[in-house]
mmCIF file of C-alpha atoms in Angstrom:
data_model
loop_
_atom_site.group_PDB
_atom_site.id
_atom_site.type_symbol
_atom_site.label_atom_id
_atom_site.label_comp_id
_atom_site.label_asym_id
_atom_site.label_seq_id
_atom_site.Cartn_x
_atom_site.Cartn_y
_atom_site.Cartn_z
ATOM 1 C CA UNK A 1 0.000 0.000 0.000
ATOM 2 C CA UNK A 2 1.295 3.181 -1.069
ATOM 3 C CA UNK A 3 0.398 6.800 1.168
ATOM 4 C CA UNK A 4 -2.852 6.550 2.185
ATOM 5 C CA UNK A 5 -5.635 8.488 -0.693
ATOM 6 C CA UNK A 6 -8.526 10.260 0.985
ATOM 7 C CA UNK A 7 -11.125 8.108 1.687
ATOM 8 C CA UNK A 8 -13.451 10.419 -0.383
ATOM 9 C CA UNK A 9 -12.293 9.555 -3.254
ATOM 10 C CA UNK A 10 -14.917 8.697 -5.670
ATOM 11 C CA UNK A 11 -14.704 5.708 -7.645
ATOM 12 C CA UNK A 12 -16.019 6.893 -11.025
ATOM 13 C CA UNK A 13 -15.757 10.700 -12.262
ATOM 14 C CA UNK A 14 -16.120 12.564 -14.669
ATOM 15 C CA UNK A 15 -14.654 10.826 -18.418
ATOM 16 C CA UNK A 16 -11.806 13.305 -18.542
ATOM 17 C CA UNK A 17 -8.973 11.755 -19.589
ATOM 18 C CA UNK A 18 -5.386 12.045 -18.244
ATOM 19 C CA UNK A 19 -2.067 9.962 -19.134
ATOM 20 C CA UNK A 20 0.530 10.747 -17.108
ATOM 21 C CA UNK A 21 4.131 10.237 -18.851
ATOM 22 C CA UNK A 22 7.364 10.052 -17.174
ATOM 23 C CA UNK A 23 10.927 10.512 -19.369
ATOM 24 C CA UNK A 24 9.228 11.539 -22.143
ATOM 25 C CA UNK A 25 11.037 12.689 -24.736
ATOM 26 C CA UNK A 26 10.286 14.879 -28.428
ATOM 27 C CA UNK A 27 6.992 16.381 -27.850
ATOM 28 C CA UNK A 28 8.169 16.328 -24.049
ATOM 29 C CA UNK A 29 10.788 18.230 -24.729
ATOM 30 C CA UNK A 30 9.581 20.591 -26.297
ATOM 31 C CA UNK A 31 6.687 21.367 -23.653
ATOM 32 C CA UNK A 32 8.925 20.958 -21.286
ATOM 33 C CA UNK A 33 10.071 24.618 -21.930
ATOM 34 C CA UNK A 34 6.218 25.574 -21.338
ATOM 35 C CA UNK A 35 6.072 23.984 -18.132
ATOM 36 C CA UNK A 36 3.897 24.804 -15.265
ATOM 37 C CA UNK A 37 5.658 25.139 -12.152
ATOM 38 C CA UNK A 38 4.317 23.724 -8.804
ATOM 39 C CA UNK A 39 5.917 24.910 -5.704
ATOM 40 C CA UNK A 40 4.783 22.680 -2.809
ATOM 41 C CA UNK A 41 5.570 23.703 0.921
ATOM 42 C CA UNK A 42 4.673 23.127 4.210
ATOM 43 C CA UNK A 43 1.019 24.986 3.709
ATOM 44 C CA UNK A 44 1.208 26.310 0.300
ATOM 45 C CA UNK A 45 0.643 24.330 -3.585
ATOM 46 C CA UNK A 46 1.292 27.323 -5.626
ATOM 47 C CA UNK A 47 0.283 26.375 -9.446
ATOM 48 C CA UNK A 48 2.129 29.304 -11.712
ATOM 49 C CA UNK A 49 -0.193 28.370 -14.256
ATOM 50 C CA UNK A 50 -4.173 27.422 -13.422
ATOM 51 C CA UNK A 51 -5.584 27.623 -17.277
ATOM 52 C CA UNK A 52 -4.309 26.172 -19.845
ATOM 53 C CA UNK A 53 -5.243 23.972 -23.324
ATOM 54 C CA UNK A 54 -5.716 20.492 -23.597
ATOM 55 C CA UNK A 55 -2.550 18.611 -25.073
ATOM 56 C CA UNK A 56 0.797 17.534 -24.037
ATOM 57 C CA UNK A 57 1.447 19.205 -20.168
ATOM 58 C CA UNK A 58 4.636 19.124 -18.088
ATOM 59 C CA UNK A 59 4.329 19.942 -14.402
ATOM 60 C CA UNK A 60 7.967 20.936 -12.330
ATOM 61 C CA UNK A 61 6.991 20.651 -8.764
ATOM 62 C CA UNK A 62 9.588 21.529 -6.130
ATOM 63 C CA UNK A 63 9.221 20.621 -2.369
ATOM 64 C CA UNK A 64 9.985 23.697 -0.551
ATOM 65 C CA UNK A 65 8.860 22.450 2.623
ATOM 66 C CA UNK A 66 10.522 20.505 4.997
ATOM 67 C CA UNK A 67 8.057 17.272 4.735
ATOM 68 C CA UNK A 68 8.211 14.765 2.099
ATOM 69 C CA UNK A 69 5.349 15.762 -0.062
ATOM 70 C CA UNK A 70 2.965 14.068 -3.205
ATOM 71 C CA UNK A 71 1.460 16.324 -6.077
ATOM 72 C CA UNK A 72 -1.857 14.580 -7.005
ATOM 73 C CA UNK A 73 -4.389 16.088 -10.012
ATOM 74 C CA UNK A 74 -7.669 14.912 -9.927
ATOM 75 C CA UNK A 75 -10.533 15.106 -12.512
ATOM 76 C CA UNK A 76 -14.379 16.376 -11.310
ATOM 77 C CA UNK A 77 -15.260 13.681 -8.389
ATOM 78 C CA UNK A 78 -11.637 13.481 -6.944
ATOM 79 C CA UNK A 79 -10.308 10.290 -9.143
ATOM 80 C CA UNK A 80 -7.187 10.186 -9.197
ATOM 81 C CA UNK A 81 -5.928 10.691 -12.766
ATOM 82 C CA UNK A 82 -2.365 11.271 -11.947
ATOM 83 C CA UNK A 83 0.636 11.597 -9.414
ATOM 84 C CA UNK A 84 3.989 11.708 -8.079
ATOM 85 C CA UNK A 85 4.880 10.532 -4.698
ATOM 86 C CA UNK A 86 8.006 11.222 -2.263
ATOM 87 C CA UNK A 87 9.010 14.254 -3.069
ATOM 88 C CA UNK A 88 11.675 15.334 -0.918
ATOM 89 C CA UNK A 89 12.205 18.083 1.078
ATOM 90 C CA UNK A 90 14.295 20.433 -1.456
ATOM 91 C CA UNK A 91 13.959 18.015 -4.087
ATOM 92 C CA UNK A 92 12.213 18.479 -7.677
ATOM 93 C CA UNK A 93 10.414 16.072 -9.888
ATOM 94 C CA UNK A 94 8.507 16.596 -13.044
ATOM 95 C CA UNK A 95 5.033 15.086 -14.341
ATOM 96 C CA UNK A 96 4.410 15.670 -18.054
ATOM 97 C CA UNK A 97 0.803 14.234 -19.157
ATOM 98 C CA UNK A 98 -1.726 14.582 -22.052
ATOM 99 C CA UNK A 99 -4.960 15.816 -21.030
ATOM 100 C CA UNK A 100 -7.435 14.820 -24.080
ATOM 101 C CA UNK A 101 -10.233 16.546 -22.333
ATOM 102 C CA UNK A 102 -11.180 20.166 -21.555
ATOM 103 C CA UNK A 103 -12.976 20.178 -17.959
ATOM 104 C CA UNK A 104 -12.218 21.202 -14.514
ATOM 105 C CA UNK A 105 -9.568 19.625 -12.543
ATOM 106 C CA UNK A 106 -7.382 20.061 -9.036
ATOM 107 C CA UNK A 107 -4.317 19.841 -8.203
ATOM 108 C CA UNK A 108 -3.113 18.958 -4.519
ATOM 109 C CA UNK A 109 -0.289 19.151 -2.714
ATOM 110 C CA UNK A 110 0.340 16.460 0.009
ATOM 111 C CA UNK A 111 2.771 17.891 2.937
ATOM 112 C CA UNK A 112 3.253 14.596 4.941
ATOM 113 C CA UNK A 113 1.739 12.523 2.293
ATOM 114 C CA UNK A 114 -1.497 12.622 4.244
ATOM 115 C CA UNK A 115 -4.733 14.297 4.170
ATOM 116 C CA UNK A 116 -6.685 15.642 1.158
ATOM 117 C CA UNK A 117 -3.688 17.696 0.536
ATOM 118 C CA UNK A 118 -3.712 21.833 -0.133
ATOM 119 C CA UNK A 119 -5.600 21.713 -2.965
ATOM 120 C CA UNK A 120 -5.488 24.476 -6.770
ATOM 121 C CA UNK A 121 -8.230 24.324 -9.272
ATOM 122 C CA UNK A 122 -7.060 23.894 -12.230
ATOM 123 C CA UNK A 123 -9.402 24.586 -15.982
ATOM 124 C CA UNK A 124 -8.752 22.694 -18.986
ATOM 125 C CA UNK A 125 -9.499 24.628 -22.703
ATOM 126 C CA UNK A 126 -10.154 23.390 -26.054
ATOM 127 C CA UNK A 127 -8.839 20.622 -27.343
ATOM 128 C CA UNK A 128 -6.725 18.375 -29.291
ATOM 129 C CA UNK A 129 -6.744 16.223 -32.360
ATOM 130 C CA UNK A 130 -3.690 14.586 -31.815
ATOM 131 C CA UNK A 131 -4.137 13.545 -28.415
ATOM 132 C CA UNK A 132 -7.661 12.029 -29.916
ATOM 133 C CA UNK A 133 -5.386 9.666 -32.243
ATOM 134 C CA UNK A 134 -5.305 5.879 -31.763
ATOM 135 C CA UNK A 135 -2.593 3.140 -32.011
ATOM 136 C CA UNK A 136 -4.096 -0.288 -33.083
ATOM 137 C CA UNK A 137 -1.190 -1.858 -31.196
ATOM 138 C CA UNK A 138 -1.762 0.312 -27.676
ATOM 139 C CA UNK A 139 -5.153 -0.008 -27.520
ATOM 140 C CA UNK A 140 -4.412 -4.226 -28.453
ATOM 141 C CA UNK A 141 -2.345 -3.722 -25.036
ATOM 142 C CA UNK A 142 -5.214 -1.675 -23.186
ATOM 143 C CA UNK A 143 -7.555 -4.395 -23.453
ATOM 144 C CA UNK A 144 -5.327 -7.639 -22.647
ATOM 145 C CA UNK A 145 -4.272 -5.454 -19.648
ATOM 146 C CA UNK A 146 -7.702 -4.739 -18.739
ATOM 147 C CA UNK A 147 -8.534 -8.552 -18.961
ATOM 148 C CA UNK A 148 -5.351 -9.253 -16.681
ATOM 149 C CA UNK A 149 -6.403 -6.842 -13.827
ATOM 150 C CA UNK A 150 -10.028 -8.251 -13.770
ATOM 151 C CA UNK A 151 -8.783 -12.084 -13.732
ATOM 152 C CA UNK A 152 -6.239 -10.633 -10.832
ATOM 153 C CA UNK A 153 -9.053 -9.880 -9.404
ATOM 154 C CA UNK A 154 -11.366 -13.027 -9.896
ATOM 155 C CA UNK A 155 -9.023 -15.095 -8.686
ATOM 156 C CA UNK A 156 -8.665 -12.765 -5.985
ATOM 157 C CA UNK A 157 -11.269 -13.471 -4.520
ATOM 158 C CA UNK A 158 -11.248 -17.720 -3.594
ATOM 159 C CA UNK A 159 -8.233 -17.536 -1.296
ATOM 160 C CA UNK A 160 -9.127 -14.416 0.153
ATOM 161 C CA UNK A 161 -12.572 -15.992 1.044
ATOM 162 C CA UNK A 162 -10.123 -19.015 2.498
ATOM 163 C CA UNK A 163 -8.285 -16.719 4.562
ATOM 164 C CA UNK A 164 -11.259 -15.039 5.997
ATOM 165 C CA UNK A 165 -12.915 -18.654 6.560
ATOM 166 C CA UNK A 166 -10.032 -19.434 8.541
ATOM 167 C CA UNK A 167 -9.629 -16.209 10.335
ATOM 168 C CA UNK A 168 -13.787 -16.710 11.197
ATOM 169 C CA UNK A 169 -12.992 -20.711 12.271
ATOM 170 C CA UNK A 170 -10.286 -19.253 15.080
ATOM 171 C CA UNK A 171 -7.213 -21.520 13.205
ATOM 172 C CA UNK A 172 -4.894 -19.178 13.584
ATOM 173 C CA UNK A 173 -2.138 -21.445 11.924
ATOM 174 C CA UNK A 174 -4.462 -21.691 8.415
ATOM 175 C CA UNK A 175 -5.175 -18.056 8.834
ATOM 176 C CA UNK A 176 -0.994 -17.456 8.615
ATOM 177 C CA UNK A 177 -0.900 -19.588 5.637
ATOM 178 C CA UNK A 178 -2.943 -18.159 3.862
ATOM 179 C CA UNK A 179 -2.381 -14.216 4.273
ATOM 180 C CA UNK A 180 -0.053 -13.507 1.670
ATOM 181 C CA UNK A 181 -1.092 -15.663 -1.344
ATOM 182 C CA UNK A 182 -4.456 -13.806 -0.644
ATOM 183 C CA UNK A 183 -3.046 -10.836 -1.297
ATOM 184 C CA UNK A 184 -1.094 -10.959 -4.450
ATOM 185 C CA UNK A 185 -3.355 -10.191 -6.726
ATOM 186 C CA UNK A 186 -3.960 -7.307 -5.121
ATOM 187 C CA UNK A 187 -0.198 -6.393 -4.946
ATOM 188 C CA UNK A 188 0.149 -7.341 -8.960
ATOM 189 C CA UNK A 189 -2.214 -4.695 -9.581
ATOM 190 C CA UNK A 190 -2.437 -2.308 -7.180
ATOM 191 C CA UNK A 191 -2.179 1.126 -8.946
ATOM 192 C CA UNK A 192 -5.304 0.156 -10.681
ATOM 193 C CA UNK A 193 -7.228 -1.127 -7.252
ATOM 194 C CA UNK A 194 -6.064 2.196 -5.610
ATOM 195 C CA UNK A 195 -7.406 4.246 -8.552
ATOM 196 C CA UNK A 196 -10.560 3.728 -6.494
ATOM 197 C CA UNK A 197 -9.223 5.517 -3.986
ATOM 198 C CA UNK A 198 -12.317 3.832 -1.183
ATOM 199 C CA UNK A 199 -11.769 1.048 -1.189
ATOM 200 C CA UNK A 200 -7.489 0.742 -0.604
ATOM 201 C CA UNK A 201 -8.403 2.921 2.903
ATOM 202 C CA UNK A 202 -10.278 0.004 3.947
ATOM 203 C CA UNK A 203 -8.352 -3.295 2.529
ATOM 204 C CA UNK A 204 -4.777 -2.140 2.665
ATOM 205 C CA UNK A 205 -3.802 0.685 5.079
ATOM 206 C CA UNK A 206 -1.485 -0.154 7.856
ATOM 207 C CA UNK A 207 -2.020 1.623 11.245
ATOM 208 C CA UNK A 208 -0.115 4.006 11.082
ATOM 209 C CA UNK A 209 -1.458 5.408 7.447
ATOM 210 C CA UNK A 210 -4.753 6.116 9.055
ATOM 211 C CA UNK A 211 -7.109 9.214 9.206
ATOM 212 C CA UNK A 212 -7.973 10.648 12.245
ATOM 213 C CA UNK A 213 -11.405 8.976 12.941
ATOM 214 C CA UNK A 214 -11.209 6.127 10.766
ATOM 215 C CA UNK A 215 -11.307 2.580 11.578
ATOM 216 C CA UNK A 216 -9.118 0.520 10.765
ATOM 217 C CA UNK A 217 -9.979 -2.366 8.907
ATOM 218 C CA UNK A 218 -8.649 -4.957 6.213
ATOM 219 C CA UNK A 219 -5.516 -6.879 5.338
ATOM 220 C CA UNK A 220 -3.014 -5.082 8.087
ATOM 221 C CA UNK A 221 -5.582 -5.207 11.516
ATOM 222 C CA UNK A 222 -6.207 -9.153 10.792
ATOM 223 C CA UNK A 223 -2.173 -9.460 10.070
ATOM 224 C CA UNK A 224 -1.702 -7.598 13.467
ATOM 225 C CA UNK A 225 -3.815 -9.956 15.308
ATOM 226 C CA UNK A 226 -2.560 -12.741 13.586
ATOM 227 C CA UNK A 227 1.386 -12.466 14.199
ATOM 228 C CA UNK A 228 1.284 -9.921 17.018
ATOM 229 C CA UNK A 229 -1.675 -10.318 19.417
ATOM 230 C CA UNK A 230 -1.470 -14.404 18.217
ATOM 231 C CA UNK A 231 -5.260 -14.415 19.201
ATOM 232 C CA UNK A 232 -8.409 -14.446 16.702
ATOM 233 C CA UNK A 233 -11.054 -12.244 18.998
ATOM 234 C CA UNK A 234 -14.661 -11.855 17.533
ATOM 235 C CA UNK A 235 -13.885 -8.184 15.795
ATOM 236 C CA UNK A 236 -11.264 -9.699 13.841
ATOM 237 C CA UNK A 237 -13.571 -12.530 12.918
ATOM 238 C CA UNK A 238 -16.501 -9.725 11.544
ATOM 239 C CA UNK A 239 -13.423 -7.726 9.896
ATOM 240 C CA UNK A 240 -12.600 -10.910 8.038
ATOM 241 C CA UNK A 241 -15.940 -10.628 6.399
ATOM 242 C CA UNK A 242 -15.892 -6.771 5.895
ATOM 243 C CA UNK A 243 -12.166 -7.697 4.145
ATOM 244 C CA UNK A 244 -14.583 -9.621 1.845
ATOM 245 C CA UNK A 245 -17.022 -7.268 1.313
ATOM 246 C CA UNK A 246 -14.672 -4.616 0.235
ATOM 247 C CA UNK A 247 -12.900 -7.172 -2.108
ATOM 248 C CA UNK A 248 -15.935 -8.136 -3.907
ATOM 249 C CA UNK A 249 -16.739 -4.498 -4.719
ATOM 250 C CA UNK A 250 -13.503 -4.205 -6.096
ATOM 251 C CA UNK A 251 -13.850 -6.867 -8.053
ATOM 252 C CA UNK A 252 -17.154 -5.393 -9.400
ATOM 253 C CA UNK A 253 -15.279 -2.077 -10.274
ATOM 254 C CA UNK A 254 -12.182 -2.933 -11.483
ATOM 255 C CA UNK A 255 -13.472 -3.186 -14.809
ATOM 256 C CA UNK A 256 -14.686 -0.070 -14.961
ATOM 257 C CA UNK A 257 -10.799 1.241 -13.914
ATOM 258 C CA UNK A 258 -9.567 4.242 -16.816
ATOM 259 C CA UNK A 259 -6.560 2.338 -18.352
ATOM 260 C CA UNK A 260 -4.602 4.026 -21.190
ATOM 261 C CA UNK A 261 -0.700 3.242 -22.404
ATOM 262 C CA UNK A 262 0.759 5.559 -20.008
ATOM 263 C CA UNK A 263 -0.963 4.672 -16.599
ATOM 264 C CA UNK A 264 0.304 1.160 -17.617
ATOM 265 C CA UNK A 265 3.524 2.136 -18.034
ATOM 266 C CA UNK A 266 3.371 4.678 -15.313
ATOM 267 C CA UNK A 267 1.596 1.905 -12.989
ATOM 268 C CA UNK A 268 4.727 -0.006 -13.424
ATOM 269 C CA UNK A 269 6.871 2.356 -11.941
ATOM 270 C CA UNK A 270 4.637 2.666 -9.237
ATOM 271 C CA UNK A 271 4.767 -0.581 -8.224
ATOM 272 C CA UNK A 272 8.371 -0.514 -7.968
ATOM 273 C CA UNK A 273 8.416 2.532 -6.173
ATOM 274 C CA UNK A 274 5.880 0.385 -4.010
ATOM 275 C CA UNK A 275 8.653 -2.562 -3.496
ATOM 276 C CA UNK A 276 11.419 0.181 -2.645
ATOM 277 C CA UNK A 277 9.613 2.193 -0.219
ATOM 278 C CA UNK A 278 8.055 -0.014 1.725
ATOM 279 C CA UNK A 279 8.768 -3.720 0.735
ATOM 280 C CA UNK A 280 12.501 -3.826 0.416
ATOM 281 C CA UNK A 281 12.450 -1.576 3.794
ATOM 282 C CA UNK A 282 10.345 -4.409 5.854
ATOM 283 C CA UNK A 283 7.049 -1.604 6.450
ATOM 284 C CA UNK A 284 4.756 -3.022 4.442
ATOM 285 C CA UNK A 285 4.368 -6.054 6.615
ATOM 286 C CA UNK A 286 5.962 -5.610 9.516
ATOM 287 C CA UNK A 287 4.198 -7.932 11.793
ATOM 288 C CA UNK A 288 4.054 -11.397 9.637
ATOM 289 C CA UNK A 289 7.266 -10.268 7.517
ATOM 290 C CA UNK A 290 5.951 -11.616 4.267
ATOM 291 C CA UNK A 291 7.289 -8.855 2.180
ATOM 292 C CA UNK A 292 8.778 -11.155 -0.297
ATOM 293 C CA UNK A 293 6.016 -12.459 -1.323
ATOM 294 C CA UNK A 294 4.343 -8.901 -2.040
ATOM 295 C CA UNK A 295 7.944 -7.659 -3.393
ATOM 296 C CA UNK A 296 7.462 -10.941 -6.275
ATOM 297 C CA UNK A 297 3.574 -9.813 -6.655
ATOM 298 C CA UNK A 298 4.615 -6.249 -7.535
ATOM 299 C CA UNK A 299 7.525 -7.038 -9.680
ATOM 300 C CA UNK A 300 4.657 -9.770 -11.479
ATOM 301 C CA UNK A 301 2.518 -7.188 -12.347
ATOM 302 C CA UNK A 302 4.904 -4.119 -12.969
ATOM 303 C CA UNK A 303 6.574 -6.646 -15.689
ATOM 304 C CA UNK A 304 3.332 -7.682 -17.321
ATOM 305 C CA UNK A 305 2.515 -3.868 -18.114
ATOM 306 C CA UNK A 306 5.757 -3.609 -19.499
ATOM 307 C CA UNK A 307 5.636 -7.296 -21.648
ATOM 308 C CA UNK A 308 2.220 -5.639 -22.931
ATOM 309 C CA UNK A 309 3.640 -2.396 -24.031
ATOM 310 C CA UNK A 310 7.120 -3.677 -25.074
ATOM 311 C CA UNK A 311 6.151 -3.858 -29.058
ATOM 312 C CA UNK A 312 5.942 -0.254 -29.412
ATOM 313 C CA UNK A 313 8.516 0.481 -27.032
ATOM 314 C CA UNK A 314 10.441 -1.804 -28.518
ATOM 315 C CA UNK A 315 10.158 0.068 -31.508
ATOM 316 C CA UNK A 316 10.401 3.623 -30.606
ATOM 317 C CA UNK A 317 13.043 3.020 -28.128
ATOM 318 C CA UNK A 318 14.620 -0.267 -28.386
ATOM 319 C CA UNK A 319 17.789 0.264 -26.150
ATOM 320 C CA UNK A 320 15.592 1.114 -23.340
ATOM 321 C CA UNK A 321 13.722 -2.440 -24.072
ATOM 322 C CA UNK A 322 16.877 -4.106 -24.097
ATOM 323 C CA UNK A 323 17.937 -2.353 -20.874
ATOM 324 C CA UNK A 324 14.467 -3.375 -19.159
ATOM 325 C CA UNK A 325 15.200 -7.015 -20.182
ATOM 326 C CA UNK A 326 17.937 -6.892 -18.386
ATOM 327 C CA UNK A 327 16.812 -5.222 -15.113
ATOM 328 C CA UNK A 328 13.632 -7.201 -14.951
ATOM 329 C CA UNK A 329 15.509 -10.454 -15.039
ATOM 330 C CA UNK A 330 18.168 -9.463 -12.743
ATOM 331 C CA UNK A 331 15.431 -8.704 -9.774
ATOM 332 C CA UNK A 332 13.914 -11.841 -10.392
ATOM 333 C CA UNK A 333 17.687 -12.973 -10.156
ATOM 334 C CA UNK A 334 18.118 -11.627 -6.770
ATOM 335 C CA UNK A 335 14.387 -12.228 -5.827
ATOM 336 C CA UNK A 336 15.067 -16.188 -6.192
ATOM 337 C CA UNK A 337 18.111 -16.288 -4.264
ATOM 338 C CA UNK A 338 15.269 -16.193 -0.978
ATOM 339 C CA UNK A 339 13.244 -18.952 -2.095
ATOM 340 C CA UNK A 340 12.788 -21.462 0.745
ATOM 341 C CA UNK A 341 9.552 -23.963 -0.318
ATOM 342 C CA UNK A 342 6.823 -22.195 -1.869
ATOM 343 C CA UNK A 343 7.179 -19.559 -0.923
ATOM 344 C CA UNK A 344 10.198 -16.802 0.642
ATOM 345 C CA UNK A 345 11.951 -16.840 3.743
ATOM 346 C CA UNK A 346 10.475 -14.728 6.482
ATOM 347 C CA UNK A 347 11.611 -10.838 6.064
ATOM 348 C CA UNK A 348 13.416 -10.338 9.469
ATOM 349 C CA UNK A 349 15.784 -13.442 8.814
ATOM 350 C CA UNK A 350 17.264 -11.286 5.799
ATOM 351 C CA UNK A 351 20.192 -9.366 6.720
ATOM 352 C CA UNK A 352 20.872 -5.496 5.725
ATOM 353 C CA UNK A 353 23.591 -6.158 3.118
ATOM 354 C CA UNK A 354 20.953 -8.561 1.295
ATOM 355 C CA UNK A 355 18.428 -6.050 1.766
ATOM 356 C CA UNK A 356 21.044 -3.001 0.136
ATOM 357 C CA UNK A 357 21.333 -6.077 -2.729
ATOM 358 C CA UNK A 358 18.037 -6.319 -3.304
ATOM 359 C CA UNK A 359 17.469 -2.183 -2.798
ATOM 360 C CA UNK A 360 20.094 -1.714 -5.580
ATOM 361 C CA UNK A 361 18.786 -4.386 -8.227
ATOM 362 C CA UNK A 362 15.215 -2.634 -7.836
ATOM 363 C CA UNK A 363 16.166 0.916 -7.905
ATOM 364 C CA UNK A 364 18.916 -0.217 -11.133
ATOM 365 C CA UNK A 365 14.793 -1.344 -12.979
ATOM 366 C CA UNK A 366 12.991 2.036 -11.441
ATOM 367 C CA UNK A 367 15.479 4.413 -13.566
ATOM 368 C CA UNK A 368 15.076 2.738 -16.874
ATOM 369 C CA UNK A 369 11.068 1.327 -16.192
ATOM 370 C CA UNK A 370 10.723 5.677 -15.264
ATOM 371 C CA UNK A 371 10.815 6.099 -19.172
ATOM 372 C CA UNK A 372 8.850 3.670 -20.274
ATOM 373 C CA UNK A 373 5.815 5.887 -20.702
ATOM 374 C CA UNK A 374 7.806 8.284 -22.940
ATOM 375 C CA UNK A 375 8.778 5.428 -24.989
ATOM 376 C CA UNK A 376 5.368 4.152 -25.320
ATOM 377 C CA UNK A 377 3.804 7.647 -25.671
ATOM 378 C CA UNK A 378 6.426 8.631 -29.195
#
């Protein structure tokens, strides 16, 4: 789970359209000398620019403050339609998108990463042709991604139901078992399932990611109870079927998820970001130490976006598809080297020079897998 969304999120919005792109070069580069800065600070998100056309957009945020900080845009309704986590204090980062649709968006600044963020409006004009264009082969990738992220989620849904059976029949020892293979298809996919940003606030937020006045519920108060408290009480047994609940109506919306090229290809990054932040580091699951399992999950699904997009890439960039070949199979290298059964040795047996291995292999895949969506986007 990434920094917790606001819970009032809504799942579907308004149909504007936009595809963040990261790396991007060409057209990029070229609006990258129209770019709209974002200063973010401690209680300020100061947009230089809050009209603008539809097309090809770069946004140069810098973290003035002196809290790590997100930049979020959202379309009417608050869905998330793009973003850029961990922003440094003092640090800059850029987000360059195509917005195919004029309309009225925000943009928010996250000091802390928490919260509903100091939030802009923003107002889309016009529009554009080009970004109205259509590639045969992206949208071929579109839809077999789309088809992957709803069978992630069918099949979802059987061992979760196991795990909450177990949780609800007190066998604590089943309940262990079967914890983390009910969450990876979650963790394959999990820029999509947080796209509906209510439903990852009550599956997948760890304690100390919650709102004030929310209860916490899902994946990380069972796994609590399960390795910490080594007891099953009677509110873990009816948050085992609230766990199911929520699941199911992700299942029922993931369909319905906005998927284009770029939020593939920026998804993928994502999820890497997702196993360096908090998998490699042991927060993720810091109470049954399963992380490997979610660090293979992540990597899964960050390499079938890429395997999807990789013909055009391929072709519009294909030293950066060699150089992704190679990255992708060396963390699967150094992922395999903790194999013990079926599954991976526990987290807290693994040493801090194996964990600086495996930090390096991932972050060596982030900084090539960051263009990917300028590659795709050409």
């Amino acid at each position: 789970m990434r920094a917790l969304r606001s819970s009032a999120v809504a799942a579907v919005a308004a149909a504007a359209v936009l595809t963040a792109v990261s790396g991007c070069s060409g057209k990029a580069d070229k609006n990258a000398a129209d770019a709209i800065a974002i200063k973010a600070s401690d209680d300020k998100c100061e947009v230089a620019k809050t009209s603008f056309p539809a097309g090809d957009v770069t946004f140069k945020i810098e973290n003035k403050g002196s809290k790590v900080t997100e930049v979020y845009v959202y379309a009417e309704g608050d869905r998330i339609v793009t973003e850029r986590e961990n922003i440094g204090p003092g640090t800059k980062a850029e987000i360059t998108a195509t917005i195919k649709k004029a309309g009225s968006y925000e943009i928010a600044c996250k000091p802390g990463m928490k919260g509903d963020g100091i939030r802009q409006k923003i107002t889309v004009t016009g529009g554009s042709e080009k970004a109205e264009k259509k590639n045969p082969e992206l949208d071929k990738a579109v839809a077999a991604y789309r088809t992957y992220v709803q069978q992630q989620a069918d099949e979802t849904l059987p061992v979760a139901q196991k795990f909450a059976d177990a949780v609800k029949n007190g066998d604590l020892d089943e309940a262990k078992k079967l914890y983390a293979p009910s969450r990876t298809g979650w963790e394959r996919t999990e820029p999509v399932a947080e796209s509906f940003g209510d439903i990852d606030p009550k599956t997948d937020v760890r304690e100390d990611g919650l709102e004030k006045g929310q209860t916490w519920t899902g994946w990380h108060k069972l796994e609590k109870s399960l390795w910490d408290a080594k007891q099953i009480t009677d509110e873990d047994k009816k948050l085992a079927d609230q766990l199911i609940t929520d699941l199911k109506d992700w299942q029922k919306r993931v369909g319905t998820a906005e998927i284009t090229p770029t939020s593939m290809a920026n998804g993928a990054k994502e999820l890497l970001d997702e196993v360096a932040t908090r998998k490699v580091t042991g927060e993720e699951e810091r109470y049954s130490h399963t992380d490997l399992a979610d660090f293979e999950a992540n990597v899964e699904g960050a390499e079938k976006a890429y395997d999807l997009l990789k013909p055009v890439a391929a072709k519009n960039d294909a030293a950066l598809a060699a150089e992704l070949d190679k990255q992708f199979a060396a963390v699967k290298k150094a992922l395999a080297d903790y194999r013990e059964g079926d599954g991976y040795k526990s987290y807290d047996t693994v040493g801090q020079d194996d964990r600086k291995k495996l930090s390096d292999a991932v972050n060596a895949l982030a900084e090539p897998l960051s263009k990917l969506a300028g590659a795709v986007a050409k």
